[in-house]
PDB file of C-alpha atoms in Angstrom:
ATOM      1  CA  MET A  11       0.000   0.000   0.000  1.00 53.00           C
ATOM      2  CA  ASN A  12       1.358   3.391  -1.012  1.00 60.00           C
ATOM      3  CA  THR A  13       0.682   5.866   1.792  1.00 61.00           C
ATOM      4  CA  SER A  14       1.816   9.455   2.041  1.00 67.00           C
ATOM      5  CA  PHE A  15       1.507  11.896   4.889  1.00 64.00           C
ATOM      6  CA  ILE A  16       1.203  15.641   5.053  1.00 63.00           C
ATOM      7  CA  ARG A  17       1.723  17.806   8.099  1.00 69.00           C
ATOM      8  CA  SER A  18      -1.188  19.922   9.257  1.00 59.00           C
ATOM      9  CA  SER A  19       1.091  22.970   9.120  1.00 65.00           C
ATOM     10  CA  GLN A  20       1.497  22.324   5.372  1.00 67.00           C
ATOM     11  CA  LEU A  21      -2.278  22.212   4.925  1.00 59.00           C
ATOM     12  CA  LEU A  22      -2.587  25.601   6.613  1.00 61.00           C
ATOM     13  CA  LEU A  23      -0.377  27.088   3.907  1.00 66.00           C
ATOM     14  CA  LYS A  24      -2.875  25.976   1.236  1.00 71.00           C
ATOM     15  CA  THR A  25      -5.949  27.697   2.667  1.00 77.00           C
ATOM     16  CA  VAL A  26      -7.795  30.326   0.668  1.00 83.00           C
ATOM     17  CA  LYS A  27      -9.774  33.156   2.252  1.00 87.00           C
ATOM     18  CA  LEU A  28     -13.193  33.763   0.725  1.00 87.00           C
ATOM     19  CA  ASN A  29     -15.447  36.808   0.925  1.00 86.00           C
ATOM     20  CA  THR A  30     -18.791  36.254   2.586  1.00 85.00           C
ATOM     21  CA  GLY A  31     -20.485  38.955   0.542  1.00 83.00           C
ATOM     22  CA  CYS A  32     -20.885  41.060   3.680  1.00 84.00           C
ATOM     23  CA  LYS A  33     -18.006  43.468   4.335  1.00 88.00           C
ATOM     24  CA  ALA A  34     -18.877  43.893   8.027  1.00 90.00           C
ATOM     25  CA  LEU A  35     -18.806  40.107   8.567  1.00 88.00           C
ATOM     26  CA  ASP A  36     -15.554  39.764   6.587  1.00 88.00           C
ATOM     27  CA  ASN A  37     -13.952  42.400   8.825  1.00 89.00           C
ATOM     28  CA  LEU A  38     -15.258  40.685  11.947  1.00 89.00           C
ATOM     29  CA  ILE A  39     -14.054  37.155  11.172  1.00 87.00           C
ATOM     30  CA  ASP A  40     -11.283  37.956   8.662  1.00 86.00           C
ATOM     31  CA  LYS A  41     -13.179  36.192   5.848  1.00 86.00           C
ATOM     32  CA  ILE A  42     -13.925  32.463   5.521  1.00 86.00           C
ATOM     33  CA  GLU A  43     -11.001  30.060   5.196  1.00 85.00           C
ATOM     34  CA  THR A  44     -11.277  26.918   3.105  1.00 78.00           C
ATOM     35  CA  GLY A  45     -10.946  23.715   5.084  1.00 72.00           C
ATOM     36  CA  LYS A  46     -12.503  25.130   8.246  1.00 77.00           C
ATOM     37  CA  THR A  47     -15.942  24.658   9.735  1.00 78.00           C
ATOM     38  CA  TYR A  48     -18.073  27.656  10.648  1.00 81.00           C
ATOM     39  CA  LEU A  49     -21.297  27.761  12.622  1.00 82.00           C
ATOM     40  CA  PHE A  50     -23.565  30.773  12.251  1.00 83.00           C
ATOM     41  CA  TYR A  51     -26.776  31.484  14.129  1.00 84.00           C
ATOM     42  CA  GLY A  52     -29.456  33.911  13.102  1.00 85.00           C
ATOM     43  CA  ASP A  53     -32.370  34.575  10.836  1.00 87.00           C
ATOM     44  CA  GLU A  54     -32.811  31.730   8.345  1.00 83.00           C
ATOM     45  CA  LYS A  55     -33.212  33.994   5.304  1.00 87.00           C
ATOM     46  CA  VAL A  56     -30.019  35.909   6.125  1.00 87.00           C
ATOM     47  CA  LEU A  57     -28.094  32.658   6.625  1.00 86.00           C
ATOM     48  CA  GLU A  58     -29.376  31.284   3.307  1.00 88.00           C
ATOM     49  CA  LYS A  59     -28.212  34.417   1.474  1.00 90.00           C
ATOM     50  CA  LEU A  60     -24.829  34.066   3.175  1.00 90.00           C
ATOM     51  CA  LEU A  61     -24.602  30.433   2.042  1.00 89.00           C
ATOM     52  CA  TYR A  62     -25.426  31.244  -1.598  1.00 93.00           C
ATOM     53  CA  SER A  63     -23.013  34.167  -1.596  1.00 93.00           C
ATOM     54  CA  LEU A  64     -20.250  31.964  -0.176  1.00 90.00           C
ATOM     55  CA  ALA A  65     -20.864  29.277  -2.796  1.00 92.00           C
ATOM     56  CA  VAL A  66     -20.668  31.796  -5.659  1.00 94.00           C
ATOM     57  CA  ASN A  67     -17.643  33.572  -4.155  1.00 92.00           C
ATOM     58  CA  ALA A  68     -15.867  30.233  -3.744  1.00 90.00           C
ATOM     59  CA  LEU A  69     -16.563  29.383  -7.377  1.00 92.00           C
ATOM     60  CA  LEU A  70     -15.223  32.775  -8.487  1.00 91.00           C
ATOM     61  CA  ARG A  71     -12.105  32.562  -6.328  1.00 88.00           C
ATOM     62  CA  LEU A  72     -11.194  28.893  -6.715  1.00 85.00           C
ATOM     63  CA  GLU A  73     -12.324  28.499 -10.347  1.00 87.00           C
ATOM     64  CA  LYS A  74     -13.287  24.878  -9.754  1.00 87.00           C
ATOM     65  CA  PRO A  75     -16.440  23.072  -8.581  1.00 89.00           C
ATOM     66  CA  VAL A  76     -17.662  23.820  -5.067  1.00 88.00           C
ATOM     67  CA  LEU A  77     -19.084  21.365  -2.534  1.00 86.00           C
ATOM     68  CA  VAL A  78     -21.552  22.804  -0.025  1.00 84.00           C
ATOM     69  CA  VAL A  79     -22.233  20.541   2.948  1.00 81.00           C
ATOM     70  CA  THR A  80     -25.371  21.361   4.906  1.00 80.00           C
ATOM     71  CA  MET A  81     -26.609  19.937   8.167  1.00 77.00           C
ATOM     72  CA  ARG A  82     -30.199  21.073   7.899  1.00 71.00           C
ATOM     73  CA  ASP A  83     -33.031  18.747   8.739  1.00 67.00           C
ATOM     74  CA  TYR A  84     -34.656  17.702   5.471  1.00 63.00           C
ATOM     75  CA  HIS A  85     -38.020  17.508   7.265  1.00 63.00           C
ATOM     76  CA  ASP A  86     -37.951  21.313   7.516  1.00 66.00           C
ATOM     77  CA  GLY A  87     -38.404  21.639   3.758  1.00 61.00           C
ATOM     78  CA  ILE A  88     -35.993  22.961   1.162  1.00 61.00           C
ATOM     79  CA  THR A  89     -32.375  22.503   2.165  1.00 70.00           C
ATOM     80  CA  PHE A  90     -30.875  24.442  -0.757  1.00 80.00           C
ATOM     81  CA  ASP A  91     -32.860  26.681  -3.111  1.00 88.00           C
ATOM     82  CA  THR A  92     -31.438  26.516  -6.640  1.00 91.00           C
ATOM     83  CA  TYR A  93     -33.503  29.517  -7.736  1.00 94.00           C
ATOM     84  CA  ASP A  94     -31.856  31.694  -5.075  1.00 95.00           C
ATOM     85  CA  LEU A  95     -28.423  30.322  -6.006  1.00 94.00           C
ATOM     86  CA  GLY A  96     -29.065  31.242  -9.659  1.00 96.00           C
ATOM     87  CA  TYR A  97     -30.250  34.700  -8.620  1.00 96.00           C
ATOM     88  CA  THR A  98     -27.071  35.181  -6.574  1.00 95.00           C
ATOM     89  CA  ALA A  99     -25.005  34.122  -9.601  1.00 96.00           C
ATOM     90  CA  VAL A 100     -26.650  36.859 -11.686  1.00 97.00           C
ATOM     91  CA  GLN A 101     -25.881  39.410  -8.952  1.00 95.00           C
ATOM     92  CA  TYR A 102     -22.198  38.442  -9.221  1.00 94.00           C
ATOM     93  CA  GLY A 103     -22.270  38.638 -13.018  1.00 95.00           C
ATOM     94  CA  LEU A 104     -22.068  34.882 -13.602  1.00 95.00           C
ATOM     95  CA  ASP A 105     -24.125  32.635 -15.836  1.00 96.00           C
ATOM     96  CA  PRO A 106     -26.662  30.861 -13.582  1.00 96.00           C
ATOM     97  CA  GLU A 107     -26.396  27.649 -15.617  1.00 96.00           C
ATOM     98  CA  TYR A 108     -22.615  27.567 -15.077  1.00 96.00           C
ATOM     99  CA  VAL A 109     -23.041  28.086 -11.335  1.00 96.00           C
ATOM    100  CA  LEU A 110     -25.796  25.469 -11.037  1.00 95.00           C
ATOM    101  CA  LYS A 111     -23.567  22.939 -12.815  1.00 94.00           C
ATOM    102  CA  SER A 112     -20.555  23.803 -10.638  1.00 94.00           C
ATOM    103  CA  VAL A 113     -22.023  23.890  -7.119  1.00 93.00           C
ATOM    104  CA  TYR A 114     -22.683  20.510  -5.520  1.00 88.00           C
ATOM    105  CA  VAL A 115     -24.720  20.075  -2.347  1.00 86.00           C
ATOM    106  CA  ALA A 116     -24.581  17.267   0.192  1.00 85.00           C
ATOM    107  CA  SER A 117     -26.784  17.109   3.274  1.00 83.00           C
ATOM    108  CA  VAL A 118     -25.439  15.194   6.226  1.00 84.00           C
ATOM    109  CA  PHE A 119     -27.225  14.606   9.493  1.00 83.00           C
ATOM    110  CA  ASN A 120     -24.499  13.199  11.748  1.00 82.00           C
ATOM    111  CA  ARG A 121     -20.734  12.839  12.104  1.00 80.00           C
ATOM    112  CA  ARG A 122     -20.643   9.389  10.477  1.00 86.00           C
ATOM    113  CA  GLN A 123     -22.250  10.707   7.303  1.00 85.00           C
ATOM    114  CA  ALA A 124     -19.799  13.613   7.186  1.00 80.00           C
ATOM    115  CA  VAL A 125     -16.855  11.204   7.464  1.00 80.00           C
ATOM    116  CA  ASN A 126     -18.388   8.923   4.805  1.00 84.00           C
ATOM    117  CA  LEU A 127     -18.826  11.929   2.496  1.00 83.00           C
ATOM    118  CA  GLN A 128     -15.163  12.815   2.902  1.00 76.00           C
ATOM    119  CA  ALA A 129     -14.143   9.224   2.117  1.00 79.00           C
ATOM    120  CA  PHE A 130     -16.512   9.101  -0.891  1.00 78.00           C
ATOM    121  CA  CYS A 131     -15.080  12.297  -2.350  1.00 77.00           C
ATOM    122  CA  GLY A 132     -11.541  11.001  -1.837  1.00 72.00           C
ATOM    123  CA  ARG A 133     -12.255   7.617  -3.462  1.00 74.00           C
ATOM    124  CA  ASN A 134     -13.916   9.192  -6.470  1.00 66.00           C
ATOM    125  CA  SER A 135     -11.411  12.035  -6.917  1.00 63.00           C
ATOM    126  CA  ILE A 136     -14.121  14.603  -6.306  1.00 62.00           C
ATOM    127  CA  PHE A 137     -12.867  17.966  -5.120  1.00 60.00           C
TER     128      PHE A 137
END
């Protein structure tokens, strides 16, 4: 078995900081770093707009497909509104079809599913 290791300090050098779409929030948290987990509380509509803005900003900055992992309860209804994502794309001057084809969404409901998602993406060379 061919195994390679990477130090966590090396991973920190590869992070990218993304705009949230809200200058006040960017100044408060020094933008969003790839590879980190963030937990935000607040009004659902505001959080959804933040999520769509982050997805589009990540696509603009990274220029490769984006994976959005949500932990919302699917019983609550829509977990990711593609119409709002397309609308956000237009606001950023991007083709909605391009954005909808480049943003992937996975909903996980516990730690095991999150770990399985990571393994799945690694096995299939996704992201």
